[in-house]
Coordinates of C-alpha atoms (C1' of nucleotides) in Angstrom, one line a residue:
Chain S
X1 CA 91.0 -23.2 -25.3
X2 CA 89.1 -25.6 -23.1
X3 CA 85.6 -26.6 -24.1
X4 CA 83.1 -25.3 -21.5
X5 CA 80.1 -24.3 -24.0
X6 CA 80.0 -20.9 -23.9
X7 CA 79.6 -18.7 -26.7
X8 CA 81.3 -15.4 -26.0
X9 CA 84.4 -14.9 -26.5
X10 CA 84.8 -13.6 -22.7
X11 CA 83.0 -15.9 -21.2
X12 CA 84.6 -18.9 -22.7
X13 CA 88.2 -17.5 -21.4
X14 CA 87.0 -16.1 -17.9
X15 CA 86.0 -19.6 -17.2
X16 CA 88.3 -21.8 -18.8
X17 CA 91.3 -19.7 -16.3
X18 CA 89.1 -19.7 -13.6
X19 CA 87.8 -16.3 -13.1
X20 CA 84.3 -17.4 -12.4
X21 CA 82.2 -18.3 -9.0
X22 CA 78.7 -17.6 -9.3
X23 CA 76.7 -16.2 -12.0
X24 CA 73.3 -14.8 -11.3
X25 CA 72.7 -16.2 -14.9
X26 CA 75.7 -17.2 -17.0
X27 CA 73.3 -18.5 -20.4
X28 CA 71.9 -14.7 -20.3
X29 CA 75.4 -13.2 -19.7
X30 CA 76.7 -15.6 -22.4
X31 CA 74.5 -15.2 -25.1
X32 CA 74.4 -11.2 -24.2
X33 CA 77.9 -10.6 -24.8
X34 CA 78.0 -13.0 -27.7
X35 CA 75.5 -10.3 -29.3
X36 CA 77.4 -7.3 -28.2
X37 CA 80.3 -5.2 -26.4
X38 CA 78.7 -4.5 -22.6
X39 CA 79.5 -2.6 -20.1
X40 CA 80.7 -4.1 -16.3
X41 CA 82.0 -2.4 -13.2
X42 CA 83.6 -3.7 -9.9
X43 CA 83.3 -1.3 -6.7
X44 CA 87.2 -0.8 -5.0
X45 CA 87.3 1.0 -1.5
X46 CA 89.8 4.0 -1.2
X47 CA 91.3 2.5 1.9
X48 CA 94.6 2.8 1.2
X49 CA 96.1 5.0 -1.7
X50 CA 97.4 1.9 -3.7
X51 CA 95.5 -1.3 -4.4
X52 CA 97.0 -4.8 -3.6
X53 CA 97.2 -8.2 -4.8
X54 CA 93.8 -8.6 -3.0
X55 CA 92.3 -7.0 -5.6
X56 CA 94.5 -8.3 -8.5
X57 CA 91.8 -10.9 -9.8
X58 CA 89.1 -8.2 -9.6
X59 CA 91.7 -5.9 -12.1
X60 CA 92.4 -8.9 -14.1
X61 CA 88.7 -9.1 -14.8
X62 CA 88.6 -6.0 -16.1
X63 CA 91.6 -6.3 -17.8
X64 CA 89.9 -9.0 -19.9
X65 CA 86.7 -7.2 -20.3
X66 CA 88.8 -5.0 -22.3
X67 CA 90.5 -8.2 -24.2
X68 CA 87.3 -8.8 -25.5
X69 CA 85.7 -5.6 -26.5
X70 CA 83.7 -4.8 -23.0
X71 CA 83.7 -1.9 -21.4
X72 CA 85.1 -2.3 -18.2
X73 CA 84.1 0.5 -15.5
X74 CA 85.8 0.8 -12.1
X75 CA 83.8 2.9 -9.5
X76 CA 85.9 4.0 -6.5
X77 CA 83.7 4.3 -3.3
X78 CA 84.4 7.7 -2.5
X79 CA 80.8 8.5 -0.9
X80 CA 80.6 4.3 0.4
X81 CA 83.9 4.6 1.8
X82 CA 82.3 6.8 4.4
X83 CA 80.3 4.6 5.4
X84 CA 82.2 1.1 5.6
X85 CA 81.7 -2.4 4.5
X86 CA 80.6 -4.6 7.2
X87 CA 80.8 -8.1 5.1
X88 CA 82.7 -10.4 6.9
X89 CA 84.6 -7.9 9.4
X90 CA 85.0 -7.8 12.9
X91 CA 83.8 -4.6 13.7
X92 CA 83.2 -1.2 12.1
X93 CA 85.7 0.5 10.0
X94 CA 87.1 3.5 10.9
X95 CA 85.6 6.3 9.3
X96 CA 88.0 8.0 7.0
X97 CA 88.2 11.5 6.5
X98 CA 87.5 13.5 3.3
X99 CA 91.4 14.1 2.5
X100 CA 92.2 10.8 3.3
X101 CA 89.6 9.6 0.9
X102 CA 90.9 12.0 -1.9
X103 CA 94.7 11.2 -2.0
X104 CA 93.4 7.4 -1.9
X105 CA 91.5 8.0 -5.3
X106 CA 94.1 9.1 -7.0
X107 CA 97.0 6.2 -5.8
X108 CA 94.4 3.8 -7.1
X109 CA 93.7 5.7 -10.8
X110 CA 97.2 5.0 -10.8
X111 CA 97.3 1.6 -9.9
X112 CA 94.4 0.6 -12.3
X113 CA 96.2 3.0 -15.0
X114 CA 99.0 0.3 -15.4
X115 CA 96.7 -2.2 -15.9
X116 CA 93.7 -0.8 -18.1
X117 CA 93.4 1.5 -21.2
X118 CA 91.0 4.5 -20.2
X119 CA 89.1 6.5 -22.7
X120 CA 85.5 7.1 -24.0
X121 CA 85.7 4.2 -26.7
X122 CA 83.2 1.4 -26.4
X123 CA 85.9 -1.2 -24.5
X124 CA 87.9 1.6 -23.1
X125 CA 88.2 2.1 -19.3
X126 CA 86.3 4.7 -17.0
X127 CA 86.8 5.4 -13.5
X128 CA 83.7 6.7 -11.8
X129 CA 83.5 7.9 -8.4
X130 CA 80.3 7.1 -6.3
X131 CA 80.1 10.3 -4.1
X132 CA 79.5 12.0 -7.2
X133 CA 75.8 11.1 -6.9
X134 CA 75.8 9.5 -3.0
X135 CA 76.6 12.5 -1.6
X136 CA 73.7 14.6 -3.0
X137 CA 71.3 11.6 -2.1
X138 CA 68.8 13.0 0.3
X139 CA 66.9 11.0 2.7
X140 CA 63.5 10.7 2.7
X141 CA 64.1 10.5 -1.3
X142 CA 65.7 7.3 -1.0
X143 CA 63.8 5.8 1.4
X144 CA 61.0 6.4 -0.7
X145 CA 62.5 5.3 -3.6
X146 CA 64.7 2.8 -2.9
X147 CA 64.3 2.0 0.7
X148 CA 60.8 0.4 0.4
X149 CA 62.5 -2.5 -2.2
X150 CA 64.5 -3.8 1.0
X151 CA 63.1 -6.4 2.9
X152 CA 64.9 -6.4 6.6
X153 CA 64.1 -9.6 6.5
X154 CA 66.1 -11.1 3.5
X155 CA 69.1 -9.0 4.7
X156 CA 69.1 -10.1 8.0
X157 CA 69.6 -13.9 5.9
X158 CA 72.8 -12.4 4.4
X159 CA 75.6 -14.0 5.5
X160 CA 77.3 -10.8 6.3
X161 CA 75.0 -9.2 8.0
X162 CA 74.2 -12.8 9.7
X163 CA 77.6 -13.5 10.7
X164 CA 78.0 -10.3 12.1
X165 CA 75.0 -10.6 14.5
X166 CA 76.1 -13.9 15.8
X167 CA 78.7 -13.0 16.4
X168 CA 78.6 -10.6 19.4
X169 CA 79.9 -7.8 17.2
X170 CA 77.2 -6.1 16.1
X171 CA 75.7 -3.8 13.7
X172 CA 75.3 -0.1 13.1
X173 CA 72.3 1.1 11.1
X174 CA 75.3 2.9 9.0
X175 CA 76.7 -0.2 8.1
X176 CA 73.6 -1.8 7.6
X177 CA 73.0 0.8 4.6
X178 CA 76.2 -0.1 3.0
X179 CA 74.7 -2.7 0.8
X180 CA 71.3 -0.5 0.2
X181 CA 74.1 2.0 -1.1
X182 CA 75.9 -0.3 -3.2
X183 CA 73.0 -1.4 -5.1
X184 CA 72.0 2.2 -5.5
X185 CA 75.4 2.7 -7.6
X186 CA 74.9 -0.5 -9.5
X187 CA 71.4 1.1 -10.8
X188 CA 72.8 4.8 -10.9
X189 CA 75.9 3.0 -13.7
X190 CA 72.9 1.7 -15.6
X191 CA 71.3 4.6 -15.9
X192 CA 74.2 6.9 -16.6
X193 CA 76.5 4.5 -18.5
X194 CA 74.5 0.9 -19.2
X195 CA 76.2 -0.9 -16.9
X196 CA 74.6 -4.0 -17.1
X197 CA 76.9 -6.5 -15.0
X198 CA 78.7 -5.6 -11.8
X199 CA 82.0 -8.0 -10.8
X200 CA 83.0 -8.5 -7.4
X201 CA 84.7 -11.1 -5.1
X202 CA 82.3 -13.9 -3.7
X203 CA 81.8 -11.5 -0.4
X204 CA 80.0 -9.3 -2.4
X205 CA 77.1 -11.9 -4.0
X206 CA 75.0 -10.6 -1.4
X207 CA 75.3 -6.9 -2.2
X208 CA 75.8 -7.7 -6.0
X209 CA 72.2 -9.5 -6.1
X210 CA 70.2 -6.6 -4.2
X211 CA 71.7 -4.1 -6.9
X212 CA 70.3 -6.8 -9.5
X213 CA 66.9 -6.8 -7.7
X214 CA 66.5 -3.2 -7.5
X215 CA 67.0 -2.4 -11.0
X216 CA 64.7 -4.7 -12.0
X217 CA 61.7 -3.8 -9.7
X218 CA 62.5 0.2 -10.2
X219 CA 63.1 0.0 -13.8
X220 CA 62.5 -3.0 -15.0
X221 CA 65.6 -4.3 -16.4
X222 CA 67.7 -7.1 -16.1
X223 CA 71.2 -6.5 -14.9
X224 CA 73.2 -9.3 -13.7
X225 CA 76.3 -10.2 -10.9
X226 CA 79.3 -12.6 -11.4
X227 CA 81.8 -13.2 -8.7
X228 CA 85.2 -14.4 -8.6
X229 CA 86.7 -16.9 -6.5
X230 CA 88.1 -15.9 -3.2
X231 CA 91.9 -16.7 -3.4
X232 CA 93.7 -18.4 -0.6
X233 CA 97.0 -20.2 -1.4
X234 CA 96.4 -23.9 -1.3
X235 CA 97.8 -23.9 2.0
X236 CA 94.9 -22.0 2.8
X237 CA 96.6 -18.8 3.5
X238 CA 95.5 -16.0 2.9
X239 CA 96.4 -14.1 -0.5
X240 CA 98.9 -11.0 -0.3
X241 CA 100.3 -10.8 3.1
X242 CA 104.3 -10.4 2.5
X243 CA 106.9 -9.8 5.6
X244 CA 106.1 -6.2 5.7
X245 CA 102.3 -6.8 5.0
X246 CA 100.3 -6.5 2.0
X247 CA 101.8 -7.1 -1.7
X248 CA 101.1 -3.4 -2.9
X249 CA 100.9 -2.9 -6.6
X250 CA 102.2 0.6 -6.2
X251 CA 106.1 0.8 -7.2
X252 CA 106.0 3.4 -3.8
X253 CA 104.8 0.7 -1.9
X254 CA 106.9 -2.1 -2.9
X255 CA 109.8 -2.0 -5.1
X256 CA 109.2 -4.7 -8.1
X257 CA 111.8 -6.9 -7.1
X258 CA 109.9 -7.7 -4.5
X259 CA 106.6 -7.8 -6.1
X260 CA 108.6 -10.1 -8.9
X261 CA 109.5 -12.1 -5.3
X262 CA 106.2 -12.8 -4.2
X263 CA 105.1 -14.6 -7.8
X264 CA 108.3 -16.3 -7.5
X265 CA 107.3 -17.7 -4.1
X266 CA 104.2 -19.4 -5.0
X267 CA 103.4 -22.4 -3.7
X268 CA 104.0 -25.5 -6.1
X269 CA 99.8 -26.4 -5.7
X270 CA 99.1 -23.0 -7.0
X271 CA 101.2 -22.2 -10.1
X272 CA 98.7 -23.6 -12.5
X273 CA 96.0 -21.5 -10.6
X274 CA 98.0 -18.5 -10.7
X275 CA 99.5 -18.2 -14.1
X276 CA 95.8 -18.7 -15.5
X277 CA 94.3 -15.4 -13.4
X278 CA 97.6 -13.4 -13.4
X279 CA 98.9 -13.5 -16.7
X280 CA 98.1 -13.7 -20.3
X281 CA 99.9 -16.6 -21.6
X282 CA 97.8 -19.0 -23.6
X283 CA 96.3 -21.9 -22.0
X284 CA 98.2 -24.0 -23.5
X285 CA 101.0 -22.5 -22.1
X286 CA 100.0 -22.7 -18.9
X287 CA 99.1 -26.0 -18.0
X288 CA 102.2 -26.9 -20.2
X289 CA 104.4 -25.3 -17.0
X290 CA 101.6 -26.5 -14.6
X291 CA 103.1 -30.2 -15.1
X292 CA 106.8 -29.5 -14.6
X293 CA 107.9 -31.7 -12.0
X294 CA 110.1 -31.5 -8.9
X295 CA 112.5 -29.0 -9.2
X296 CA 112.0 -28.1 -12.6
X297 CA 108.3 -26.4 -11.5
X298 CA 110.8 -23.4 -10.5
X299 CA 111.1 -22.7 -14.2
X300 CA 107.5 -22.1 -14.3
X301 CA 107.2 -20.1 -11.1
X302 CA 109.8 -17.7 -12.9
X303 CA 107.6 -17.6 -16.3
X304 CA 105.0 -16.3 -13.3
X305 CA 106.9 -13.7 -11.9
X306 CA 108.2 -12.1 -14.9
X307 CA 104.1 -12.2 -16.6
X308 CA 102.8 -10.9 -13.9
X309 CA 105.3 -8.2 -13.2
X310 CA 105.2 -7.0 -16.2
X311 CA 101.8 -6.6 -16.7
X312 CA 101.8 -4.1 -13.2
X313 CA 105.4 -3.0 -13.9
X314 CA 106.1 -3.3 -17.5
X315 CA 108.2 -5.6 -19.2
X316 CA 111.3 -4.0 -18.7
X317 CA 111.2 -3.8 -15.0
X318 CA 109.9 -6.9 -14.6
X319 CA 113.0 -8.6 -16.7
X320 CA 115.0 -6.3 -14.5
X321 CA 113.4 -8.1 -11.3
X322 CA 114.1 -11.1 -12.8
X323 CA 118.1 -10.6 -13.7
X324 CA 118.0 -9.0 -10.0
X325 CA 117.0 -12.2 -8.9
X326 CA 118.7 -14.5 -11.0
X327 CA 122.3 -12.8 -10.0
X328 CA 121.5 -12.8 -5.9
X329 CA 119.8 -15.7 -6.2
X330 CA 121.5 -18.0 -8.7
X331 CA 125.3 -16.4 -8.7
X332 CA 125.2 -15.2 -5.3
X333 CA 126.3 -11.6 -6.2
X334 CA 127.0 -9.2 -3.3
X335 CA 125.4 -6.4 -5.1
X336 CA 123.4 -7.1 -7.9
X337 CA 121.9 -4.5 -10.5
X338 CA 118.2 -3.2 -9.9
X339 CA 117.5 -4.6 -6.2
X340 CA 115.8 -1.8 -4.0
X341 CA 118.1 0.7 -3.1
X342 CA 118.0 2.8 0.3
X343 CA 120.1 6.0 0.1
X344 CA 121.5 6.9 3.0
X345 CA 122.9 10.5 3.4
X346 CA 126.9 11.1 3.6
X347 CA 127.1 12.8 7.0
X348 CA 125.5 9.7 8.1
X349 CA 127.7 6.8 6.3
X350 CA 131.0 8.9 7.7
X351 CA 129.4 8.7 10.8
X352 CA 128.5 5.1 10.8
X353 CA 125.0 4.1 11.3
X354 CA 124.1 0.8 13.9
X355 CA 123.2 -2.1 11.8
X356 CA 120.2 -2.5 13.5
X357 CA 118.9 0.8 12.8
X358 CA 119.7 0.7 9.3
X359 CA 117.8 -2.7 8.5
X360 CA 114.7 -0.6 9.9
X361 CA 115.3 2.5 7.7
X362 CA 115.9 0.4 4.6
X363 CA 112.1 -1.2 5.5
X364 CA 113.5 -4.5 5.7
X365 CA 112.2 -5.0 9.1
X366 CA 109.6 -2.7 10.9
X367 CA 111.1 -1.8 14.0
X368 CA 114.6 -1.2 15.7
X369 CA 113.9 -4.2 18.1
X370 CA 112.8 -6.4 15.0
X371 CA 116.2 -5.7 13.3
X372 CA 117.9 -6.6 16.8
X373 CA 116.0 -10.0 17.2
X374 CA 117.0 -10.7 13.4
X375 CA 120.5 -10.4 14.4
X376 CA 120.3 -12.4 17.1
X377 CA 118.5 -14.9 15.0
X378 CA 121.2 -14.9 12.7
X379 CA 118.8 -14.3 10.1
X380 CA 120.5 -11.1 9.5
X381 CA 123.3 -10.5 6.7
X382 CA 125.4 -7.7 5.4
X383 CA 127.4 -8.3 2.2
X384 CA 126.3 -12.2 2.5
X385 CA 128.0 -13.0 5.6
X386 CA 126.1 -13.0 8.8
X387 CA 126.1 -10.4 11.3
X388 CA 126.9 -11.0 14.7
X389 CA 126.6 -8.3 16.7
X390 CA 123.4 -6.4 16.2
X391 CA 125.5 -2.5 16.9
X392 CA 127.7 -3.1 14.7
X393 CA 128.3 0.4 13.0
X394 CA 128.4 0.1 9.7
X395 CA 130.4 2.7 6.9
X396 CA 131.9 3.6 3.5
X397 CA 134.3 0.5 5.0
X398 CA 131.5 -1.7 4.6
X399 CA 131.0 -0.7 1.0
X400 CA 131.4 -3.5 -2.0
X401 CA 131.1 -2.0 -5.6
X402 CA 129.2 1.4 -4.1
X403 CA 126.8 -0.3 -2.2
X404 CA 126.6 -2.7 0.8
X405 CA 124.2 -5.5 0.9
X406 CA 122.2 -6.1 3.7
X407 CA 119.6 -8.8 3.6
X408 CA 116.9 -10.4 5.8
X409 CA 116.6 -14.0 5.9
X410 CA 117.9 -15.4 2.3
X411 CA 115.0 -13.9 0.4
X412 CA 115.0 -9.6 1.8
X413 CA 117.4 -7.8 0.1
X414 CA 118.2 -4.3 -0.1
X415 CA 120.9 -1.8 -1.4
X416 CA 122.4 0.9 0.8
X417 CA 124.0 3.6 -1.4
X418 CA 125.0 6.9 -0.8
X419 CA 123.0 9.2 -2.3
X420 CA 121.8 13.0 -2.0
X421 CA 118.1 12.6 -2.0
X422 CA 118.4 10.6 1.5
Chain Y
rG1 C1' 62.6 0.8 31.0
rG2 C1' 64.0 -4.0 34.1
rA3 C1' 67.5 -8.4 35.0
rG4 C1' 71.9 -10.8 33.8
rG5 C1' 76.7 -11.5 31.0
rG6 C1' 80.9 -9.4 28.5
rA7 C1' 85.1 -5.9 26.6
rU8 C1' 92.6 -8.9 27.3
rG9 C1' 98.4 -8.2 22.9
rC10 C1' 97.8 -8.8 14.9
rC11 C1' 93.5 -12.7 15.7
rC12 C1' 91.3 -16.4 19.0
rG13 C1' 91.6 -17.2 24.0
rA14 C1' 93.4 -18.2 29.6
rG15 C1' 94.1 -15.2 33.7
rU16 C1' 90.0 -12.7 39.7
rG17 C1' 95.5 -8.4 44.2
rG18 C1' 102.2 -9.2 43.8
rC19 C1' 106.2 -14.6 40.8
rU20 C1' 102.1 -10.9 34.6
rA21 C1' 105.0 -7.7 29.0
rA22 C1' 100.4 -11.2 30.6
rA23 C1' 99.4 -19.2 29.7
rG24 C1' 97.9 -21.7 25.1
rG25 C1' 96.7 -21.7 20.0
rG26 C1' 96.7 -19.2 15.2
rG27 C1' 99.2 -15.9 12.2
rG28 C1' 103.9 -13.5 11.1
rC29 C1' 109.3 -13.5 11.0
rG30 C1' 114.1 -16.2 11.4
rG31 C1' 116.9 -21.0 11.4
rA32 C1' 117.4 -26.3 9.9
rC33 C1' 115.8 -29.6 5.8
rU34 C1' 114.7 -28.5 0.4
rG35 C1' 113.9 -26.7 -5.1
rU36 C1' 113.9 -19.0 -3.3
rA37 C1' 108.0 -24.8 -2.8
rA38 C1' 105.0 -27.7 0.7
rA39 C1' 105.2 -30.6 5.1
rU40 C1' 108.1 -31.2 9.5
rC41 C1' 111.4 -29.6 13.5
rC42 C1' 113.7 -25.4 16.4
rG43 C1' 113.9 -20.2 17.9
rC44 C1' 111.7 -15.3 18.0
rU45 C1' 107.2 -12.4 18.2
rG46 C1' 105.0 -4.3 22.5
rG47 C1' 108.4 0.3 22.1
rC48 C1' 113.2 2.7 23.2
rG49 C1' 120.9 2.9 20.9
rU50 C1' 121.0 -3.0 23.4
rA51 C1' 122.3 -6.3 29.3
rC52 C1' 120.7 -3.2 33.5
rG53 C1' 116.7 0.2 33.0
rC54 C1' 112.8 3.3 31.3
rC55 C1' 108.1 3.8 28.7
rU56 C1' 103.5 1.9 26.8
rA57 C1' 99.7 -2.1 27.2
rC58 C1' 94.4 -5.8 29.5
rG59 C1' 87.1 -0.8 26.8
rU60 C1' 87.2 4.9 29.2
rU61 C1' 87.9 7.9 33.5
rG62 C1' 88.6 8.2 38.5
rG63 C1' 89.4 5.6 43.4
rU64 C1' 91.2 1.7 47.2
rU65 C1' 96.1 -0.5 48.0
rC66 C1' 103.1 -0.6 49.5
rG67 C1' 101.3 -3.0 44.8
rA68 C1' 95.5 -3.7 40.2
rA69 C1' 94.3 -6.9 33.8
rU70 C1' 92.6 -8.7 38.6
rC71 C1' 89.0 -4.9 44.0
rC72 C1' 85.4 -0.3 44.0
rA73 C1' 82.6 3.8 41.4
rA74 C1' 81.0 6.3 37.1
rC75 C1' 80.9 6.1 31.9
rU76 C1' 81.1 3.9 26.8
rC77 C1' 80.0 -0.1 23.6
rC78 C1' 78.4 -5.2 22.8
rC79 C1' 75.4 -9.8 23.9
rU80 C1' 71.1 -12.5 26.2
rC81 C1' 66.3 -12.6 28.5
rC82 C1' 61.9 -9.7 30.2
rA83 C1' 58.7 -5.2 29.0

RNA sequence: GGAGGGAUGCCCGAGUGGCUAAAGGGGGCGGACUGUAAAUCCGCUGGCGUACGCCUACGUUGGUUCGAAUCCAACUCCCUCCA
């Protein structure tokens, strides 16, 4: 473990792998959960109904809250989602609807269910939903009560709200509540459950610390923020965008082979970085595959994409991933075991289906016209040879061991079986 | 309430009547080179069973015109100054 003079257990690890940005106190927080198990939440928005890698750090927080006997909470903005985040966006979010908001709750229990332990115990996980107490909020009550604490003044200095207003965006007065809300949550979870740390990414310091200032004027307690790093690659791209957009850590969203791909892809810079917030392996460990040179760093981006699967896929899948990758990769198999399949239906194979359309079914590219520009790029192959003409009908004729292989560029590839569900 | 400025494709940003599916950049994708990396270079980058063509697109709705992102009117939203 890395010396960096902290006592607890959790903060000495969080920092030595790099969770931590700012700390509105990091001796307090230190000494506090040297003394005792606490309990921390991070706020997710139901925007989607899976999280992403976007959010991976945030879970991996949690994740080692529990590690260390903390109890780590995760509200889902049900009520806040209603209302939008305006930190650093363009312009207003589109309101989502109630259903919308509903089937998104549950995709993301799922998604935090692979990574935490839930339960009542002191460092088991909960999952909290704000609109259980922001929707019964009534008006001229929370002015009152929590309204008069906000200075216009100070959150006009946010750099959210700052950026926002020079730019020629602007502001509604429902965004503007947003943060007023948030903090409102951070002391409704001390009340209800003695929450007394909330986590976020570094865009949220300026919502984090009003929810610390309002608990301490209205009741007079300390609580206290820590925010993680926001992650770009060390090219300075941003984190999680794959071909097809984000890296989902849903199975439905993205098959693991290709969430297995994405580790794999890592930049050289960033291996060190990554295998420190996105898997478990001992320090030691990491910095040990951090050093491999040249070619040989490969090894390490492997030891990366198998950790990391497996803790959002499970082990087995993720050395399933890896075997997938090793034999299309490595060997140069047509069809290799355990890459995504895309059933087709018989009628349809006996019928023969255009290449072109097929690569867009199989979600390899997004649209017909894609799939015929990626022929045309020649980035377009079907068993491993290149395809030439982008109408080429393809059938059983086609098939290699049950299954034809097509593949996008050298890294996309996808089964096409036969199959009855299709 | 008054005066002025603005709204363009994923993002930024040119474009003031036809040659504009709309310059340029970013991002993304593909190719070359490599190590399934980075950097660099090259190509592609609205949809549709392709080429031809059709459809959709320059805040919204109408209008002028053979023809409109470009002109006119009303509306919506944003910015700046005055009150």
């Amino acid at each position: 473990m890395v010396e960096n003079g902290f006592k607890s257990s959790f903060m000495r690890e969080a920092a030595a792998r790099g969770f931590i940005f700012q700390c509105t106190d990091a001796d307090a927080l230190d000494a506090l959960m040297a003394e005792k198990s606490v309990a921390a939440y991070i706020g997710f928005d139901p925007t989607a109904d899976s999280l992403h890698v976007g959010s991976l750090i945030q879970i991996m927080m949690l994740r080692l809250l529990q590690k260390h006997g903390h109890r780590p909470i995760a509200l889902v903005g049900g009520g806040t989602a209603r209302i939008g985040d305006p930190s650093f966006r363009e312009e207003a979010r589109r309101l989502m609807t109630e259903d919308i908001i509903q089937t998104n709750l549950a995709g993301i229990e799922g998604c935090l269910r692979q990574f935490l332990t839930f339960g009542s115990g002191a460092s088991e996980a909960a999952l909290v939903n704000n609109a259980d107490w922001l929707d019964k909020l009534a008006y001229i009550d929370l002015l009152r009560d929590v309204g008069v604490h906000f200075s216009i003044n100070r959150m006009l200095a946010f750099d959210s709200v700052k950026n926002r207003l020079e730019r020629e965006q602007g502001l509604t007065f429902l965004e503007f509540n947003y943060s007023i809300l948030q903090s409102y949550d951070f002391r409704e979870l001390n009340r209800r459950m003695n929450v007394v740390l909330q986590l976020g990414g570094s865009d949220q310091w300026g919502n984090i610390i009003s929810g610390v200032e309002l608990v301490r004027r209205t009741d007079q307690k300390s609580v206290m923020g820590l925010t993680t790093p926001l992650l770009t690659t060390s090219s300075g791209a941003k984190m999680g965008k794959t071909a097809n957009g984000a890296v989902w850590l849903s199975e439905k969203r993205l098959p693991v082979f290709d969430y297995w791909q994405f580790w794999r892809n890592t930049e050289d810079a960033d291996v060190g970085r990554f295998l420190r917030l996105f898997t478990e392996l001992p320090l030691e460990e990491c910095a040990r595959l951090e050093a491999l040179q040249g070619a040989e760093i490969n090894e390490a981006k492997k030891v990366l994409a198998t950790e990391a699967t497996a803790l959002c896929h499970g082990r087995n899948a993720a050395l399933a991933a890896a075997e997938a990758a090793r034999q299309t990769f490595e060997e140069g198999r047509v069809a290799a075991a355990d890459l995504p399949v895309h059933e087709v239906a018989e009628a349809d194979m006996a019928a023969g289906i255009p290449v072109f359309r097929l690569f867009a079914e199989a979600g390899l590219v997004k649209t017909n016209g894609e799939a015929r520009r990626l022929v045309r790029g020649g980035g377009a192959r079907l068993n491993n040879d290149v395809i030439q003409d982008e109408n080429k009908l393809i059938t059983q004729q086609d098939m290699v061991d049950g299954a034809i292989k097509l593949s996008a560029g050298k890294k996309h590839h996808v089964l096409v079986k036969v199959g009855v569900s299709a």
